Coordinates of C-alpha atoms in Angstrom, one line a residue:
M1 CA -120.0 8.8 42.9
T2 CA -119.3 11.9 41.3
V3 CA -123.2 13.6 41.2
R4 CA -124.6 13.5 44.2
V5 CA -128.9 12.9 44.0
T6 CA -130.6 13.8 47.6
A7 CA -134.5 14.2 46.7
E8 CA -136.9 15.0 49.9
D9 CA -141.0 17.2 49.7
G10 CA -140.3 17.3 46.0
V11 CA -136.6 19.0 45.8
A12 CA -134.3 17.1 44.4
V13 CA -130.9 18.5 45.1
V14 CA -128.1 17.3 42.1
T15 CA -124.5 18.3 44.0
L16 CA -121.5 18.5 41.9
D17 CA -118.6 16.3 44.5
R18 CA -115.1 16.4 43.1
P19 CA -114.4 19.1 46.2
D20 CA -110.8 18.4 45.4
R21 CA -110.9 19.5 41.9
H22 CA -113.0 22.3 42.2
N23 CA -115.8 20.4 41.0
A24 CA -114.2 20.6 37.3
I25 CA -116.2 18.3 35.5
D26 CA -114.3 15.0 33.6
L27 CA -115.7 12.6 31.4
D28 CA -117.4 10.6 34.1
M29 CA -118.9 13.8 35.6
A30 CA -120.6 14.4 32.5
D31 CA -121.8 10.8 32.0
R32 CA -123.2 10.9 35.5
L33 CA -124.9 14.4 35.1
A34 CA -126.6 13.7 31.4
A35 CA -127.5 9.9 33.8
V36 CA -129.3 12.3 36.2
W37 CA -131.2 14.7 34.0
R38 CA -132.7 11.8 31.8
Q39 CA -133.5 9.7 35.0
L40 CA -135.2 12.8 36.4
R41 CA -137.5 12.8 33.8
Y42 CA -139.7 10.0 35.3
D43 CA -139.9 10.7 38.9
D44 CA -142.5 11.6 39.6
A45 CA -141.4 12.3 43.1
V46 CA -139.5 14.9 41.5
R47 CA -140.9 18.3 40.7
A48 CA -138.1 20.5 40.9
V49 CA -134.0 20.3 41.0
V50 CA -131.4 22.2 42.9
L51 CA -127.8 22.0 41.5
T52 CA -125.0 23.1 43.4
G53 CA -121.7 21.7 43.6
A54 CA -119.5 19.6 47.0
G55 CA -117.3 22.0 49.7
G56 CA -118.4 25.6 49.4
R57 CA -115.5 26.9 47.3
A58 CA -115.9 26.0 43.6
F59 CA -119.8 25.6 41.8
S60 CA -117.3 24.5 39.0
T61 CA -114.1 25.4 37.1
G62 CA -115.4 23.2 34.0
I63 CA -113.7 20.6 32.1
D64 CA -110.8 19.4 34.0
R65 CA -108.1 20.0 33.1
A66 CA -106.8 15.7 33.2
A67 CA -110.1 15.2 30.7
H68 CA -108.6 13.7 27.0
V69 CA -111.2 15.0 24.9
P70 CA -109.9 14.1 20.9
Q71 CA -111.2 16.1 18.4
P72 CA -111.9 14.7 14.9
P73 CA -109.4 16.5 12.1
S74 CA -112.4 18.5 10.4
P75 CA -112.3 22.2 10.9
F76 CA -115.8 22.0 11.0
S77 CA -116.7 19.3 14.2
V78 CA -115.3 19.5 17.6
D79 CA -116.5 17.2 20.0
D80 CA -117.6 18.7 23.5
P81 CA -118.7 16.8 25.9
L82 CA -120.2 19.8 27.8
L83 CA -123.2 20.0 25.8
T84 CA -124.8 16.9 27.2
I85 CA -124.3 18.2 30.8
G86 CA -127.3 19.9 31.4
P87 CA -131.2 19.6 32.3
K88 CA -132.4 21.1 29.0
A89 CA -129.8 19.5 26.5
N90 CA -130.8 15.7 28.3
D91 CA -134.9 16.9 27.2
L92 CA -136.2 17.4 31.4
W93 CA -138.4 20.8 31.7
K94 CA -139.0 20.7 35.6
P95 CA -137.4 23.8 37.4
V96 CA -133.7 24.2 38.1
V97 CA -132.0 26.2 40.3
A98 CA -128.9 26.8 40.5
A99 CA -127.2 27.3 43.7
V100 CA -123.4 29.2 44.2
E101 CA -120.7 28.9 46.6
G102 CA -117.6 30.1 46.4
M103 CA -116.4 30.1 42.0
A104 CA -118.2 29.3 38.7
C105 CA -116.1 29.6 35.1
G106 CA -116.0 28.4 32.3
G107 CA -117.2 25.5 31.8
A108 CA -120.0 25.9 34.5
F109 CA -121.4 28.1 32.3
Y110 CA -123.3 25.3 30.5
L111 CA -125.1 24.6 33.6
L112 CA -125.6 27.9 34.9
G113 CA -126.9 28.7 31.3
E114 CA -129.5 26.1 31.4
C115 CA -131.1 26.6 34.9
E116 CA -134.3 29.0 35.7
F117 CA -132.3 31.1 38.3
V118 CA -129.2 31.2 39.9
V119 CA -129.2 31.7 43.5
A120 CA -125.6 32.4 44.9
S121 CA -123.5 33.8 48.0
R122 CA -122.1 37.1 48.6
G123 CA -118.5 34.8 48.3
A124 CA -119.0 33.8 44.9
T125 CA -117.8 35.0 42.2
F126 CA -118.1 34.5 38.2
F127 CA -115.5 34.4 35.5
D128 CA -114.1 32.8 32.2
P129 CA -110.4 32.1 31.2
H130 CA -110.8 30.9 27.6
T131 CA -108.9 34.3 26.1
T132 CA -106.2 34.0 28.9
Y133 CA -105.2 30.5 27.9
G134 CA -106.0 31.2 23.7
M135 CA -109.2 29.4 23.3
V136 CA -112.2 31.4 21.8
S137 CA -114.8 31.8 24.4
A138 CA -118.0 30.0 22.3
Y139 CA -120.5 28.4 24.2
E140 CA -119.6 29.8 27.6
A141 CA -120.1 33.9 25.8
V142 CA -123.4 32.9 23.8
L143 CA -125.0 31.5 27.6
M144 CA -124.0 33.4 29.6
A145 CA -125.7 36.3 26.8
Q146 CA -128.7 35.6 26.9
R147 CA -128.9 36.7 31.0
M148 CA -126.8 39.6 31.0
P149 CA -125.9 43.0 29.0
Y150 CA -124.1 42.8 25.6
G151 CA -121.0 44.6 27.4
E152 CA -121.0 42.7 30.8
V153 CA -120.7 39.7 29.5
A154 CA -117.7 41.2 26.3
R155 CA -116.1 42.0 29.3
M156 CA -116.1 39.3 31.9
S157 CA -115.2 37.2 28.5
L158 CA -112.5 39.1 27.1
M159 CA -111.1 39.5 30.5
G160 CA -110.1 35.7 31.1
T161 CA -108.4 35.5 34.5
A162 CA -107.6 39.2 35.2
E163 CA -111.2 40.0 36.4
R164 CA -114.0 38.3 38.5
V165 CA -116.9 39.0 38.7
S166 CA -117.8 39.3 42.0
A167 CA -121.5 37.9 43.7
R168 CA -123.1 41.6 44.0
R169 CA -122.1 42.8 40.1
A170 CA -123.6 39.3 39.0
Y171 CA -126.8 40.2 41.5
E172 CA -126.9 43.8 39.7
T173 CA -126.7 42.3 36.2
G174 CA -129.3 39.8 36.3
L175 CA -127.0 36.6 36.2
V176 CA -128.0 35.8 39.9
S177 CA -131.5 36.5 41.2
E178 CA -130.9 36.3 44.7
L179 CA -127.8 36.9 47.2
T180 CA -127.2 34.7 50.4
E181 CA -125.1 34.8 53.3
P182 CA -121.9 32.8 52.3
G183 CA -123.4 28.8 53.1
G184 CA -126.5 29.9 52.4
A185 CA -127.4 29.2 48.9
V186 CA -128.3 26.3 48.7
A187 CA -130.9 26.8 51.9
A188 CA -131.8 29.5 49.8
A189 CA -132.0 27.7 46.7
C190 CA -133.9 24.5 48.2
R191 CA -136.8 27.2 49.5
A192 CA -137.7 28.9 46.1
A193 CA -137.4 25.0 44.5
A194 CA -140.3 23.9 47.3
V195 CA -142.4 26.8 46.8
V196 CA -142.6 25.5 42.7
A197 CA -142.7 22.4 43.6
A198 CA -145.6 23.2 45.0
Y199 CA -147.6 24.3 42.1
P200 CA -149.5 22.0 40.3
T201 CA -146.9 20.1 37.6
G202 CA -148.0 21.0 34.7
A203 CA -148.6 24.5 34.4
V204 CA -144.8 24.6 36.0
Q205 CA -143.6 22.8 33.3
G206 CA -145.3 23.6 30.7
T207 CA -144.1 27.7 31.7
V208 CA -140.1 26.4 31.9
R209 CA -140.7 25.4 27.8
A210 CA -142.4 28.3 27.3
V211 CA -140.3 30.5 29.3
W212 CA -136.9 28.1 27.4
A213 CA -138.9 28.9 23.8
A214 CA -137.8 32.8 23.8
R215 CA -134.8 32.7 23.6
E216 CA -134.2 29.3 21.2
A217 CA -134.1 30.6 17.9
A218 CA -131.8 33.6 19.3
R219 CA -129.2 31.0 20.9
D220 CA -130.3 28.2 18.3
R221 CA -128.6 30.6 15.4
A222 CA -124.8 31.2 18.1
L223 CA -124.6 28.0 18.4
A224 CA -124.1 26.7 15.2
L225 CA -121.6 29.4 14.8
A226 CA -119.6 27.7 17.8
P227 CA -117.5 25.1 16.5
H228 CA -116.7 26.7 13.6
L229 CA -115.5 29.6 15.7
I230 CA -113.4 27.8 18.1
A231 CA -111.7 25.8 15.5
L232 CA -110.3 28.4 14.0
G233 CA -109.7 30.8 17.1
N234 CA -108.3 28.1 19.7
L235 CA -104.5 28.0 19.4
P236 CA -102.5 24.5 19.3
A237 CA -103.6 22.1 22.5
E238 CA -99.4 22.2 23.1
R239 CA -99.7 25.8 23.0
Q240 CA -102.8 25.9 25.4
A241 CA -101.2 23.7 27.7
A242 CA -98.0 25.7 28.0
L243 CA -100.2 29.0 29.0
F244 CA -101.8 27.3 31.5
E245 CA -98.7 25.3 33.4
G246 CA -96.7 29.0 33.1
R247 CA -100.2 31.0 34.5
G248 CA -100.6 27.8 37.2
G249 CA -104.1 27.0 35.3
G250 CA -104.5 24.9 38.5
G251 CA -107.5 22.0 38.5
Y252 CA -109.4 22.7 35.3
R253 CA -109.3 23.3 31.1
L254 CA -112.0 24.2 28.9
R255 CA -112.2 21.7 25.0

């Protein structure tokens, strides 16, 4: 199973479980995540969720480079399996808290962008490798632009693999709401989730929906441009692959 779910006292912990691949998201995991969020909509015993990655080395490094995602020939369309992996994309309005240990990069931002807030250990790092490998950072940059100041998002998106945002800097710029000692992110996130889970459900979910609504208008306009920018700006797949191989791209590939 590529996604594990446990629940206790009103809090479900959803764990990306491919630690040998830095929790990179293959198509099975993408489908499983969507199914988990949909199932949690119907589970009244779960009132808040913590999302994390197994193994401690990475929250997630985005879509697995071994995943084959066929693309339509039209430059006006891009098929992206990560668009449906988040809780909001699956109409889940229970609060979700992310717990980040290790790396969170690229496609991981699809998930972080749909969480209410992020707890991270001091050893966590955040980066966006797209431009390094000849790809447009579109969806990722849009989602992070709603959590961080423009200059910080622009720097992270443009610097690619040359620079990583430390947990401390992520906390200072608003991406992370709480820092913990290494290994402590899940426990801290669960404590916060347990507090929220103890409150009246309707009030909590209504608040989640209200806060998200404040972001939606600008977000929707920006995301509408994303597939066209990707189609125009991405290098051909074989040139991307050559750049990955030349730089030792690791266990992930974004689009």
